[in-house]
Amino acid sequence: MSLSTRPALHRNFHRLAWFAMIMTASTILFGAFVRLSDAGLSCPDWPTCYGQATWPQHVEETIGHPAAEIRPLETHKAWREQVHRFLAGALGIEILTLALLATRRRRLGSTAVVTACALVAAGIPLYMTGWHATASVLALTGEVILLIAAFRWSNSDLARAAVLTLAVVIFQALLGMWTVTWLLKPIVVMGHLLGGMLMFAMLAWMAWRATHLPITLAEAPKLKWLLRIGITVLTAQIALGGWVSANYAALACGGGSLSLDNFPRCANQWWPQQNFAEGFTLWRGIGVDYEGGILDGASRIAIQMGHRMFAIVVALYLVWLGIRLFRTPSMRGWAVTLVVALIAQISLGIANVKMALPLPVAVLHNGGAVVLLFVMVSLLARLRAPD
């Protein structure tokens, strides 16, 4: 679909897309709050919480439920996990609505979307009653239906983008389930974060395309390639940040003081002992409780140092990209926004170490990644060459 052509969409599609994008950002931040406050396993079962649709208010309500044998109830944490699930569920409904609106004029479009979602929904009670393999087959079948439909259609009415976003949100639900049932397995926790960022980026792109406010520049094709590279390196850094968090390596170099020993040095050294092979082992099997982390100090230091070193790469590229944008008069506002957001994000990362990972700062650090991603995806969606 050309940016010069307004897509044929439902009159409220762009409004719903913007609302879903904001909802996704809110869900990402609340998910960070849940994870960073160690509430990720506060409801050991899924999708209920100790068998309840909401969450128990008293320990007595959990007596006899299998989840109570896995983990005792902590009421001050359980509500966080279950509210996060409610937010994710509401977001799923919004994205389903977008997919139905985008495909309503496609032959069998709504049928494909509804059939896929029905299969996924049918798998939930089967999963809850122990039919895990059958539930997985139903969910994967629904995903395949959506993927086949998406790639058969063009994107002239954003049908492909909307259906792919729906496929992502379904896979996000599976990752959310595995986060709990596989006891905060790091690769799943990191994947869940990346999935949320992918949903946010896709919704931001759709919202801009549906709103149809193109920025016409002769240099648009080259700038779009530079933005794609920027999004790629930022995504890699977000993944590394997710790996740091999932392995509880944020304070591996020390923290809680203004001393140079924790930053820019690490454990009072410029290059401390590190174990990259162990720190970046992605798969360690199932059945291990990863809450609090299981790696030794050298492995966690390797993860933290990897995040810091790649941050230099990302910062240099985004500063250069900001300068490149600033040289184009109509892009100067975007350039300043990008560089200011980058400086804020770096400052929050350093503050996390210096202040020993205070919850508000750590959550805002996740928000900084969302802002940087929004700036670049917005430009990617809006830039076009003159006709």
mmCIF file of C-alpha atoms in Angstrom:
data_model
loop_
_atom_site.group_PDB
_atom_site.id
_atom_site.type_symbol
_atom_site.label_atom_id
_atom_site.label_comp_id
_atom_site.label_asym_id
_atom_site.label_seq_id
_atom_site.Cartn_x
_atom_site.Cartn_y
_atom_site.Cartn_z
ATOM 1 C CA MET A 1 0.000 0.000 0.000
ATOM 2 C CA SER A 2 1.413 3.398 -0.974
ATOM 3 C CA LEU A 3 1.610 6.030 1.729
ATOM 4 C CA SER A 4 0.057 8.467 -0.728
ATOM 5 C CA THR A 5 -3.134 6.402 -0.789
ATOM 6 C CA ARG A 6 -5.480 6.487 2.166
ATOM 7 C CA PRO A 7 -6.427 2.915 3.146
ATOM 8 C CA ALA A 8 -10.089 1.934 2.920
ATOM 9 C CA LEU A 9 -10.827 1.449 6.590
ATOM 10 C CA HIS A 10 -13.691 1.640 9.032
ATOM 11 C CA ARG A 11 -14.121 5.255 10.165
ATOM 12 C CA ASN A 12 -13.129 4.377 13.752
ATOM 13 C CA PHE A 13 -10.231 2.090 12.900
ATOM 14 C CA HIS A 14 -7.543 4.710 13.551
ATOM 15 C CA ARG A 15 -9.085 5.657 16.916
ATOM 16 C CA LEU A 16 -9.166 2.048 18.056
ATOM 17 C CA ALA A 17 -5.596 1.513 16.826
ATOM 18 C CA TRP A 18 -4.323 4.495 18.833
ATOM 19 C CA PHE A 19 -6.227 3.330 21.910
ATOM 20 C CA ALA A 20 -4.837 -0.206 21.550
ATOM 21 C CA MET A 21 -1.313 1.195 21.177
ATOM 22 C CA ILE A 22 -1.662 3.221 24.387
ATOM 23 C CA MET A 23 -3.157 0.180 26.111
ATOM 24 C CA THR A 24 -0.202 -1.927 24.973
ATOM 25 C CA ALA A 25 2.287 0.591 26.364
ATOM 26 C CA SER A 26 0.388 0.595 29.674
ATOM 27 C CA THR A 27 0.369 -3.209 29.773
ATOM 28 C CA ILE A 28 4.120 -3.327 29.087
ATOM 29 C CA LEU A 29 4.795 -0.923 31.947
ATOM 30 C CA PHE A 30 2.461 -2.740 34.328
ATOM 31 C CA GLY A 31 4.114 -6.030 33.319
ATOM 32 C CA ALA A 32 7.485 -4.497 34.173
ATOM 33 C CA PHE A 33 6.051 -3.454 37.541
ATOM 34 C CA VAL A 34 4.857 -7.022 38.151
ATOM 35 C CA ARG A 35 8.192 -8.550 37.155
ATOM 36 C CA LEU A 36 10.374 -6.073 39.034
ATOM 37 C CA SER A 37 8.296 -6.358 42.211
ATOM 38 C CA ASP A 38 8.842 -10.152 42.159
ATOM 39 C CA ALA A 39 5.133 -10.839 41.629
ATOM 40 C CA GLY A 40 5.488 -12.906 38.453
ATOM 41 C CA LEU A 41 4.723 -16.185 40.234
ATOM 42 C CA SER A 42 2.210 -14.807 42.723
ATOM 43 C CA CYS A 43 -0.557 -16.750 40.909
ATOM 44 C CA PRO A 44 0.997 -20.185 40.302
ATOM 45 C CA ASP A 45 -1.881 -21.373 38.080
ATOM 46 C CA TRP A 46 -3.091 -19.929 34.768
ATOM 47 C CA PRO A 47 -5.363 -18.239 33.746
ATOM 48 C CA THR A 48 -7.010 -18.286 37.170
ATOM 49 C CA CYS A 49 -5.342 -17.295 40.433
ATOM 50 C CA TYR A 50 -5.616 -20.139 42.930
ATOM 51 C CA GLY A 51 -8.680 -21.249 40.979
ATOM 52 C CA GLN A 52 -10.388 -17.850 41.133
ATOM 53 C CA ALA A 53 -11.164 -15.485 38.291
ATOM 54 C CA THR A 54 -9.880 -12.572 40.382
ATOM 55 C CA TRP A 55 -7.556 -13.408 43.309
ATOM 56 C CA PRO A 56 -8.014 -14.731 46.865
ATOM 57 C CA GLN A 57 -8.213 -12.219 49.676
ATOM 58 C CA HIS A 58 -7.291 -14.647 52.459
ATOM 59 C CA VAL A 59 -5.013 -17.667 52.724
ATOM 60 C CA GLU A 60 -7.978 -19.798 53.844
ATOM 61 C CA GLU A 61 -9.482 -19.457 50.360
ATOM 62 C CA THR A 62 -6.545 -21.327 48.835
ATOM 63 C CA ILE A 63 -6.648 -24.363 51.117
ATOM 64 C CA GLY A 64 -6.979 -27.536 49.084
ATOM 65 C CA HIS A 65 -6.155 -25.941 45.744
ATOM 66 C CA PRO A 66 -3.136 -27.486 43.951
ATOM 67 C CA ALA A 67 -1.610 -24.024 43.396
ATOM 68 C CA ALA A 68 -1.255 -23.587 47.157
ATOM 69 C CA GLU A 69 1.141 -26.533 47.207
ATOM 70 C CA ILE A 70 3.360 -24.752 44.666
ATOM 71 C CA ARG A 71 3.464 -21.368 46.402
ATOM 72 C CA PRO A 72 1.663 -19.877 49.418
ATOM 73 C CA LEU A 73 -0.615 -16.923 48.745
ATOM 74 C CA GLU A 74 0.821 -13.406 48.997
ATOM 75 C CA THR A 75 -2.214 -11.175 48.629
ATOM 76 C CA HIS A 76 -0.133 -8.005 48.188
ATOM 77 C CA LYS A 77 1.410 -9.559 45.069
ATOM 78 C CA ALA A 78 -1.359 -11.761 43.652
ATOM 79 C CA TRP A 79 -3.515 -8.820 42.585
ATOM 80 C CA ARG A 80 -0.645 -7.448 40.492
ATOM 81 C CA GLU A 81 -0.279 -10.587 38.418
ATOM 82 C CA GLN A 82 -4.001 -11.043 37.900
ATOM 83 C CA VAL A 83 -4.613 -7.386 37.002
ATOM 84 C CA HIS A 84 -1.829 -7.726 34.436
ATOM 85 C CA ARG A 85 -3.704 -10.685 32.955
ATOM 86 C CA PHE A 86 -6.927 -8.650 32.857
ATOM 87 C CA LEU A 87 -5.135 -5.842 31.015
ATOM 88 C CA ALA A 88 -3.685 -8.319 28.538
ATOM 89 C CA GLY A 89 -7.117 -9.885 28.024
ATOM 90 C CA ALA A 90 -8.727 -6.502 27.358
ATOM 91 C CA LEU A 91 -5.940 -5.692 24.913
ATOM 92 C CA GLY A 92 -6.556 -8.993 23.131
ATOM 93 C CA ILE A 93 -10.211 -8.069 22.638
ATOM 94 C CA GLU A 94 -9.222 -4.680 21.223
ATOM 95 C CA ILE A 95 -6.809 -6.263 18.741
ATOM 96 C CA LEU A 96 -9.423 -8.869 17.782
ATOM 97 C CA THR A 97 -11.803 -5.998 17.022
ATOM 98 C CA LEU A 98 -9.150 -4.347 14.844
ATOM 99 C CA ALA A 99 -8.648 -7.600 12.934
ATOM 100 C CA LEU A 100 -12.383 -8.029 12.380
ATOM 101 C CA LEU A 101 -12.729 -4.432 11.145
ATOM 102 C CA ALA A 102 -9.759 -4.778 8.795
ATOM 103 C CA THR A 103 -10.909 -8.080 7.307
ATOM 104 C CA ARG A 104 -14.642 -7.446 7.112
ATOM 105 C CA ARG A 105 -14.545 -6.964 3.330
ATOM 106 C CA ARG A 106 -12.207 -9.864 2.681
ATOM 107 C CA ARG A 107 -13.667 -13.109 1.401
ATOM 108 C CA LEU A 108 -13.949 -15.383 4.465
ATOM 109 C CA GLY A 109 -11.913 -12.801 6.378
ATOM 110 C CA SER A 110 -14.046 -12.651 9.497
ATOM 111 C CA THR A 111 -14.553 -16.418 9.328
ATOM 112 C CA ALA A 112 -10.797 -17.051 9.452
ATOM 113 C CA VAL A 113 -10.322 -14.668 12.377
ATOM 114 C CA VAL A 114 -13.260 -16.019 14.396
ATOM 115 C CA THR A 115 -12.341 -19.663 13.701
ATOM 116 C CA ALA A 116 -8.742 -19.139 14.824
ATOM 117 C CA CYS A 117 -9.813 -17.378 18.024
ATOM 118 C CA ALA A 118 -12.439 -20.039 18.742
ATOM 119 C CA LEU A 119 -9.779 -22.756 18.536
ATOM 120 C CA VAL A 120 -7.521 -20.840 20.920
ATOM 121 C CA ALA A 121 -10.405 -20.182 23.320
ATOM 122 C CA ALA A 122 -11.402 -23.879 23.255
ATOM 123 C CA GLY A 123 -7.872 -24.793 24.304
ATOM 124 C CA ILE A 124 -7.983 -22.758 27.530
ATOM 125 C CA PRO A 125 -10.402 -24.996 29.518
ATOM 126 C CA LEU A 126 -8.609 -28.048 28.114
ATOM 127 C CA TYR A 127 -5.319 -26.701 29.427
ATOM 128 C CA MET A 128 -6.869 -25.999 32.834
ATOM 129 C CA THR A 129 -8.101 -29.610 33.076
ATOM 130 C CA GLY A 130 -4.712 -31.104 32.206
ATOM 131 C CA TRP A 131 -5.087 -31.657 28.454
ATOM 132 C CA HIS A 132 -1.947 -29.642 27.732
ATOM 133 C CA ALA A 133 -0.973 -31.291 24.434
ATOM 134 C CA THR A 134 -4.471 -30.959 22.958
ATOM 135 C CA ALA A 135 -4.696 -27.348 24.070
ATOM 136 C CA SER A 136 -1.343 -26.599 22.447
ATOM 137 C CA VAL A 137 -2.415 -28.197 19.163
ATOM 138 C CA LEU A 138 -5.594 -26.094 19.091
ATOM 139 C CA ALA A 139 -3.670 -22.892 19.808
ATOM 140 C CA LEU A 140 -1.047 -23.620 17.164
ATOM 141 C CA THR A 141 -3.750 -24.500 14.630
ATOM 142 C CA GLY A 142 -5.384 -21.136 15.274
ATOM 143 C CA GLU A 143 -2.033 -19.412 14.772
ATOM 144 C CA VAL A 144 -1.473 -21.215 11.465
ATOM 145 C CA ILE A 145 -4.904 -20.146 10.194
ATOM 146 C CA LEU A 146 -4.117 -16.512 10.980
ATOM 147 C CA LEU A 147 -0.665 -16.644 9.379
ATOM 148 C CA ILE A 148 -1.962 -18.271 6.183
ATOM 149 C CA ALA A 149 -4.765 -15.720 5.923
ATOM 150 C CA ALA A 150 -2.428 -12.786 6.582
ATOM 151 C CA PHE A 151 0.074 -13.730 3.897
ATOM 152 C CA ARG A 152 -2.659 -14.475 1.336
ATOM 153 C CA TRP A 153 -4.006 -10.938 1.664
ATOM 154 C CA SER A 154 -2.468 -7.630 0.651
ATOM 155 C CA ASN A 155 -2.095 -4.809 3.154
ATOM 156 C CA SER A 156 -4.181 -2.262 1.223
ATOM 157 C CA ASP A 157 -6.743 -2.209 4.041
ATOM 158 C CA LEU A 158 -4.243 -3.138 6.796
ATOM 159 C CA ALA A 159 -5.788 -6.605 6.920
ATOM 160 C CA ARG A 160 -2.389 -8.304 6.898
ATOM 161 C CA ALA A 161 -0.968 -6.089 9.661
ATOM 162 C CA ALA A 162 -4.061 -6.423 11.854
ATOM 163 C CA VAL A 163 -4.211 -10.216 11.556
ATOM 164 C CA LEU A 164 -0.472 -10.578 12.185
ATOM 165 C CA THR A 165 -0.877 -8.434 15.305
ATOM 166 C CA LEU A 166 -3.654 -10.744 16.455
ATOM 167 C CA ALA A 167 -1.354 -13.736 15.891
ATOM 168 C CA VAL A 168 1.305 -12.009 17.997
ATOM 169 C CA VAL A 169 -1.103 -11.302 20.860
ATOM 170 C CA ILE A 170 -2.183 -14.969 20.914
ATOM 171 C CA PHE A 171 1.447 -16.074 21.069
ATOM 172 C CA GLN A 172 1.962 -13.478 23.806
ATOM 173 C CA ALA A 173 -0.782 -15.179 25.807
ATOM 174 C CA LEU A 174 1.058 -18.491 25.428
ATOM 175 C CA LEU A 175 4.297 -16.862 26.571
ATOM 176 C CA GLY A 176 2.466 -15.377 29.551
ATOM 177 C CA MET A 177 1.196 -18.844 30.436
ATOM 178 C CA TRP A 178 4.666 -20.373 30.073
ATOM 179 C CA THR A 179 6.161 -17.573 32.179
ATOM 180 C CA VAL A 180 4.094 -18.862 35.096
ATOM 181 C CA THR A 181 4.044 -22.604 34.422
ATOM 182 C CA TRP A 182 7.769 -22.751 33.552
ATOM 183 C CA LEU A 183 8.635 -20.742 36.685
ATOM 184 C CA LEU A 184 10.034 -17.533 35.166
ATOM 185 C CA LYS A 185 12.255 -19.297 32.659
ATOM 186 C CA PRO A 186 14.547 -16.466 31.388
ATOM 187 C CA ILE A 187 14.146 -17.159 27.652
ATOM 188 C CA VAL A 188 10.357 -17.023 28.058
ATOM 189 C CA VAL A 189 10.441 -13.868 30.200
ATOM 190 C CA MET A 190 12.672 -12.150 27.631
ATOM 191 C CA GLY A 191 10.456 -13.380 24.773
ATOM 192 C CA HIS A 192 7.380 -12.055 26.557
ATOM 193 C CA LEU A 193 8.967 -8.603 26.772
ATOM 194 C CA LEU A 194 9.967 -8.656 23.094
ATOM 195 C CA GLY A 195 6.476 -9.812 22.112
ATOM 196 C CA GLY A 196 4.961 -6.863 23.938
ATOM 197 C CA MET A 197 7.336 -4.466 22.183
ATOM 198 C CA LEU A 198 6.514 -6.053 18.815
ATOM 199 C CA MET A 199 2.792 -5.598 19.440
ATOM 200 C CA PHE A 200 3.373 -1.975 20.399
ATOM 201 C CA ALA A 201 5.420 -1.314 17.256
ATOM 202 C CA MET A 202 2.842 -2.953 14.980
ATOM 203 C CA LEU A 203 -0.017 -1.010 16.538
ATOM 204 C CA ALA A 204 1.901 2.272 16.307
ATOM 205 C CA TRP A 205 2.625 1.582 12.641
ATOM 206 C CA MET A 206 -1.037 0.758 11.939
ATOM 207 C CA ALA A 207 -2.273 3.797 13.857
ATOM 208 C CA TRP A 208 -0.113 6.168 11.804
ATOM 209 C CA ARG A 209 -0.993 4.494 8.512
ATOM 210 C CA ALA A 210 -4.701 4.601 9.341
ATOM 211 C CA THR A 211 -4.453 8.257 10.414
ATOM 212 C CA HIS A 212 -2.673 9.010 7.122
ATOM 213 C CA LEU A 213 -0.302 11.866 7.933
ATOM 214 C CA PRO A 214 2.653 11.169 5.633
ATOM 215 C CA ILE A 215 5.901 13.146 5.748
ATOM 216 C CA THR A 216 7.071 13.670 2.169
ATOM 217 C CA LEU A 217 10.840 13.848 1.676
ATOM 218 C CA ALA A 218 13.125 13.137 -1.245
ATOM 219 C CA GLU A 219 15.478 11.356 1.184
ATOM 220 C CA ALA A 220 12.703 9.167 2.610
ATOM 221 C CA PRO A 221 13.902 5.805 1.172
ATOM 222 C CA LYS A 222 17.404 6.206 2.633
ATOM 223 C CA LEU A 223 16.115 7.484 5.974
ATOM 224 C CA LYS A 224 13.743 4.528 6.233
ATOM 225 C CA TRP A 225 16.650 2.114 5.828
ATOM 226 C CA LEU A 226 18.554 3.952 8.558
ATOM 227 C CA LEU A 227 15.472 3.757 10.795
ATOM 228 C CA ARG A 228 15.143 0.018 10.177
ATOM 229 C CA ILE A 229 18.744 -0.450 11.300
ATOM 230 C CA GLY A 230 18.043 1.715 14.344
ATOM 231 C CA ILE A 231 14.990 -0.346 15.271
ATOM 232 C CA THR A 232 17.040 -3.530 14.868
ATOM 233 C CA VAL A 233 19.854 -2.435 17.197
ATOM 234 C CA LEU A 234 17.335 -1.039 19.697
ATOM 235 C CA THR A 235 15.447 -4.346 19.669
ATOM 236 C CA ALA A 236 18.691 -6.226 20.346
ATOM 237 C CA GLN A 237 19.371 -3.927 23.301
ATOM 238 C CA ILE A 238 15.834 -4.417 24.629
ATOM 239 C CA ALA A 239 16.402 -8.176 24.412
ATOM 240 C CA LEU A 240 19.645 -7.811 26.373
ATOM 241 C CA GLY A 241 17.831 -5.691 28.950
ATOM 242 C CA GLY A 242 15.161 -8.367 29.222
ATOM 243 C CA TRP A 243 17.889 -10.985 29.688
ATOM 244 C CA VAL A 244 19.452 -8.875 32.460
ATOM 245 C CA SER A 245 16.115 -8.612 34.243
ATOM 246 C CA ALA A 246 15.128 -12.265 33.751
ATOM 247 C CA ASN A 247 18.444 -13.426 35.225
ATOM 248 C CA TYR A 248 18.428 -10.883 38.074
ATOM 249 C CA ALA A 249 21.699 -9.384 36.852
ATOM 250 C CA ALA A 250 20.853 -5.682 37.154
ATOM 251 C CA LEU A 251 23.070 -5.242 40.222
ATOM 252 C CA ALA A 252 25.709 -7.803 39.272
ATOM 253 C CA CYS A 253 28.360 -5.058 39.233
ATOM 254 C CA GLY A 254 27.224 -3.662 42.557
ATOM 255 C CA GLY A 255 24.904 -0.783 43.301
ATOM 256 C CA GLY A 256 23.382 1.499 45.836
ATOM 257 C CA SER A 257 26.149 4.113 45.894
ATOM 258 C CA LEU A 258 27.557 6.967 43.825
ATOM 259 C CA SER A 259 30.949 5.262 43.741
ATOM 260 C CA LEU A 260 32.626 4.619 40.393
ATOM 261 C CA ASP A 261 33.028 0.988 41.493
ATOM 262 C CA ASN A 262 29.579 -0.004 40.182
ATOM 263 C CA PHE A 263 29.540 2.319 37.157
ATOM 264 C CA PRO A 264 31.411 2.874 34.914
ATOM 265 C CA ARG A 265 33.519 0.182 36.559
ATOM 266 C CA CYS A 266 31.990 -3.163 37.469
ATOM 267 C CA ALA A 267 32.669 -4.802 40.826
ATOM 268 C CA ASN A 268 35.480 -2.224 41.267
ATOM 269 C CA GLN A 269 37.196 -3.379 38.049
ATOM 270 C CA TRP A 270 37.194 -2.213 34.454
ATOM 271 C CA TRP A 271 37.060 -5.787 33.202
ATOM 272 C CA PRO A 272 36.039 -8.204 35.970
ATOM 273 C CA GLN A 273 35.914 -11.972 35.686
ATOM 274 C CA GLN A 274 33.042 -12.972 33.420
ATOM 275 C CA ASN A 275 31.475 -16.173 32.140
ATOM 276 C CA PHE A 276 29.735 -15.327 28.865
ATOM 277 C CA ALA A 277 29.155 -18.970 27.898
ATOM 278 C CA GLU A 278 27.176 -19.666 31.061
ATOM 279 C CA GLY A 279 25.540 -16.256 31.207
ATOM 280 C CA PHE A 280 24.137 -16.520 27.680
ATOM 281 C CA THR A 281 22.991 -20.140 27.740
ATOM 282 C CA LEU A 282 19.435 -19.705 26.514
ATOM 283 C CA TRP A 283 17.894 -23.091 27.331
ATOM 284 C CA ARG A 284 18.348 -24.901 30.653
ATOM 285 C CA GLY A 285 15.405 -27.273 30.674
ATOM 286 C CA ILE A 286 12.069 -27.104 32.446
ATOM 287 C CA GLY A 287 11.237 -27.605 36.112
ATOM 288 C CA VAL A 288 13.713 -25.174 37.669
ATOM 289 C CA ASP A 289 12.382 -22.242 39.703
ATOM 290 C CA TYR A 290 14.221 -19.230 38.268
ATOM 291 C CA GLU A 291 12.817 -16.660 40.713
ATOM 292 C CA GLY A 292 15.771 -14.782 42.164
ATOM 293 C CA GLY A 293 18.094 -16.200 39.507
ATOM 294 C CA ILE A 294 20.262 -19.322 39.491
ATOM 295 C CA LEU A 295 23.497 -18.032 37.912
ATOM 296 C CA ASP A 296 26.760 -17.338 39.733
ATOM 297 C CA GLY A 297 28.366 -13.912 39.975
ATOM 298 C CA ALA A 298 30.667 -14.240 36.948
ATOM 299 C CA SER A 299 27.739 -15.246 34.726
ATOM 300 C CA ARG A 300 25.556 -12.358 35.895
ATOM 301 C CA ILE A 301 28.445 -9.928 35.427
ATOM 302 C CA ALA A 302 28.814 -11.180 31.837
ATOM 303 C CA ILE A 303 25.135 -10.437 31.196
ATOM 304 C CA GLN A 304 25.372 -6.975 32.734
ATOM 305 C CA MET A 305 28.562 -6.149 30.831
ATOM 306 C CA GLY A 306 27.014 -7.370 27.574
ATOM 307 C CA HIS A 307 24.102 -4.991 28.119
ATOM 308 C CA ARG A 308 26.452 -2.093 28.884
ATOM 309 C CA MET A 309 28.766 -2.697 25.939
ATOM 310 C CA PHE A 310 25.958 -2.975 23.412
ATOM 311 C CA ALA A 311 24.393 0.155 24.917
ATOM 312 C CA ILE A 312 27.437 2.036 23.620
ATOM 313 C CA VAL A 313 26.759 0.693 20.107
ATOM 314 C CA VAL A 314 23.096 1.702 20.279
ATOM 315 C CA ALA A 315 23.880 5.143 21.705
ATOM 316 C CA LEU A 316 26.462 5.914 19.017
ATOM 317 C CA TYR A 317 24.143 4.833 16.224
ATOM 318 C CA LEU A 318 21.102 6.712 17.534
ATOM 319 C CA VAL A 319 23.119 9.891 18.153
ATOM 320 C CA TRP A 320 24.441 9.659 14.590
ATOM 321 C CA LEU A 321 20.896 9.043 13.322
ATOM 322 C CA GLY A 322 19.690 12.051 15.319
ATOM 323 C CA ILE A 323 22.379 14.245 13.736
ATOM 324 C CA ARG A 324 21.447 12.884 10.312
ATOM 325 C CA LEU A 325 17.784 13.767 10.913
ATOM 326 C CA PHE A 326 18.662 17.200 12.331
ATOM 327 C CA ARG A 327 20.341 18.144 9.066
ATOM 328 C CA THR A 328 16.933 17.882 7.400
ATOM 329 C CA PRO A 329 14.976 21.000 8.476
ATOM 330 C CA SER A 330 11.580 19.301 8.661
ATOM 331 C CA MET A 331 13.049 16.512 10.812
ATOM 332 C CA ARG A 332 14.671 18.620 13.506
ATOM 333 C CA GLY A 333 11.870 18.173 16.030
ATOM 334 C CA TRP A 334 12.011 14.405 15.619
ATOM 335 C CA ALA A 335 15.824 14.474 15.879
ATOM 336 C CA VAL A 336 15.748 16.382 19.164
ATOM 337 C CA THR A 337 13.052 14.065 20.530
ATOM 338 C CA LEU A 338 15.106 10.999 19.635
ATOM 339 C CA VAL A 339 18.313 12.277 21.245
ATOM 340 C CA VAL A 340 16.559 13.571 24.380
ATOM 341 C CA ALA A 341 14.768 10.219 24.793
ATOM 342 C CA LEU A 342 18.108 8.432 24.363
ATOM 343 C CA ILE A 343 19.814 10.600 27.008
ATOM 344 C CA ALA A 344 16.910 10.030 29.406
ATOM 345 C CA GLN A 345 17.076 6.275 28.830
ATOM 346 C CA ILE A 346 20.823 6.134 29.490
ATOM 347 C CA SER A 347 20.368 8.243 32.630
ATOM 348 C CA LEU A 348 17.656 5.908 33.911
ATOM 349 C CA GLY A 349 19.893 2.891 33.294
ATOM 350 C CA ILE A 350 22.727 4.453 35.298
ATOM 351 C CA ALA A 351 20.287 5.526 38.034
ATOM 352 C CA ASN A 352 19.095 1.923 38.321
ATOM 353 C CA VAL A 353 22.617 0.903 39.330
ATOM 354 C CA LYS A 354 23.474 3.916 41.476
ATOM 355 C CA MET A 355 20.160 3.738 43.395
ATOM 356 C CA ALA A 356 20.051 -0.090 43.660
ATOM 357 C CA LEU A 357 17.138 -0.656 41.280
ATOM 358 C CA PRO A 358 14.311 1.446 42.777
ATOM 359 C CA LEU A 359 11.012 0.181 41.388
ATOM 360 C CA PRO A 360 9.798 3.487 39.825
ATOM 361 C CA VAL A 361 13.122 4.068 38.047
ATOM 362 C CA ALA A 362 13.298 0.480 36.805
ATOM 363 C CA VAL A 363 9.758 0.684 35.401
ATOM 364 C CA LEU A 364 10.540 4.026 33.750
ATOM 365 C CA HIS A 365 13.589 2.421 32.116
ATOM 366 C CA ASN A 366 11.175 0.068 30.345
ATOM 367 C CA GLY A 367 9.085 3.082 29.407
ATOM 368 C CA GLY A 368 12.142 4.745 27.885
ATOM 369 C CA ALA A 369 12.554 1.817 25.509
ATOM 370 C CA VAL A 370 8.892 2.207 24.505
ATOM 371 C CA VAL A 371 9.401 5.909 23.747
ATOM 372 C CA LEU A 372 12.507 5.298 21.619
ATOM 373 C CA LEU A 373 10.707 2.573 19.703
ATOM 374 C CA PHE A 374 7.694 4.833 19.150
ATOM 375 C CA VAL A 375 9.810 7.653 17.701
ATOM 376 C CA MET A 376 11.493 5.414 15.127
ATOM 377 C CA VAL A 377 8.401 3.393 14.190
ATOM 378 C CA SER A 378 6.437 6.640 13.784
ATOM 379 C CA LEU A 379 8.975 7.977 11.299
ATOM 380 C CA LEU A 380 9.131 4.646 9.491
ATOM 381 C CA ALA A 381 5.344 4.672 9.091
ATOM 382 C CA ARG A 382 5.051 8.280 7.967
ATOM 383 C CA LEU A 383 8.034 8.929 5.682
ATOM 384 C CA ARG A 384 7.500 8.651 1.935
ATOM 385 C CA ALA A 385 9.197 9.836 -1.231
ATOM 386 C CA PRO A 386 7.444 12.406 -3.448
ATOM 387 C CA ASP A 387 5.129 10.891 -6.071
#
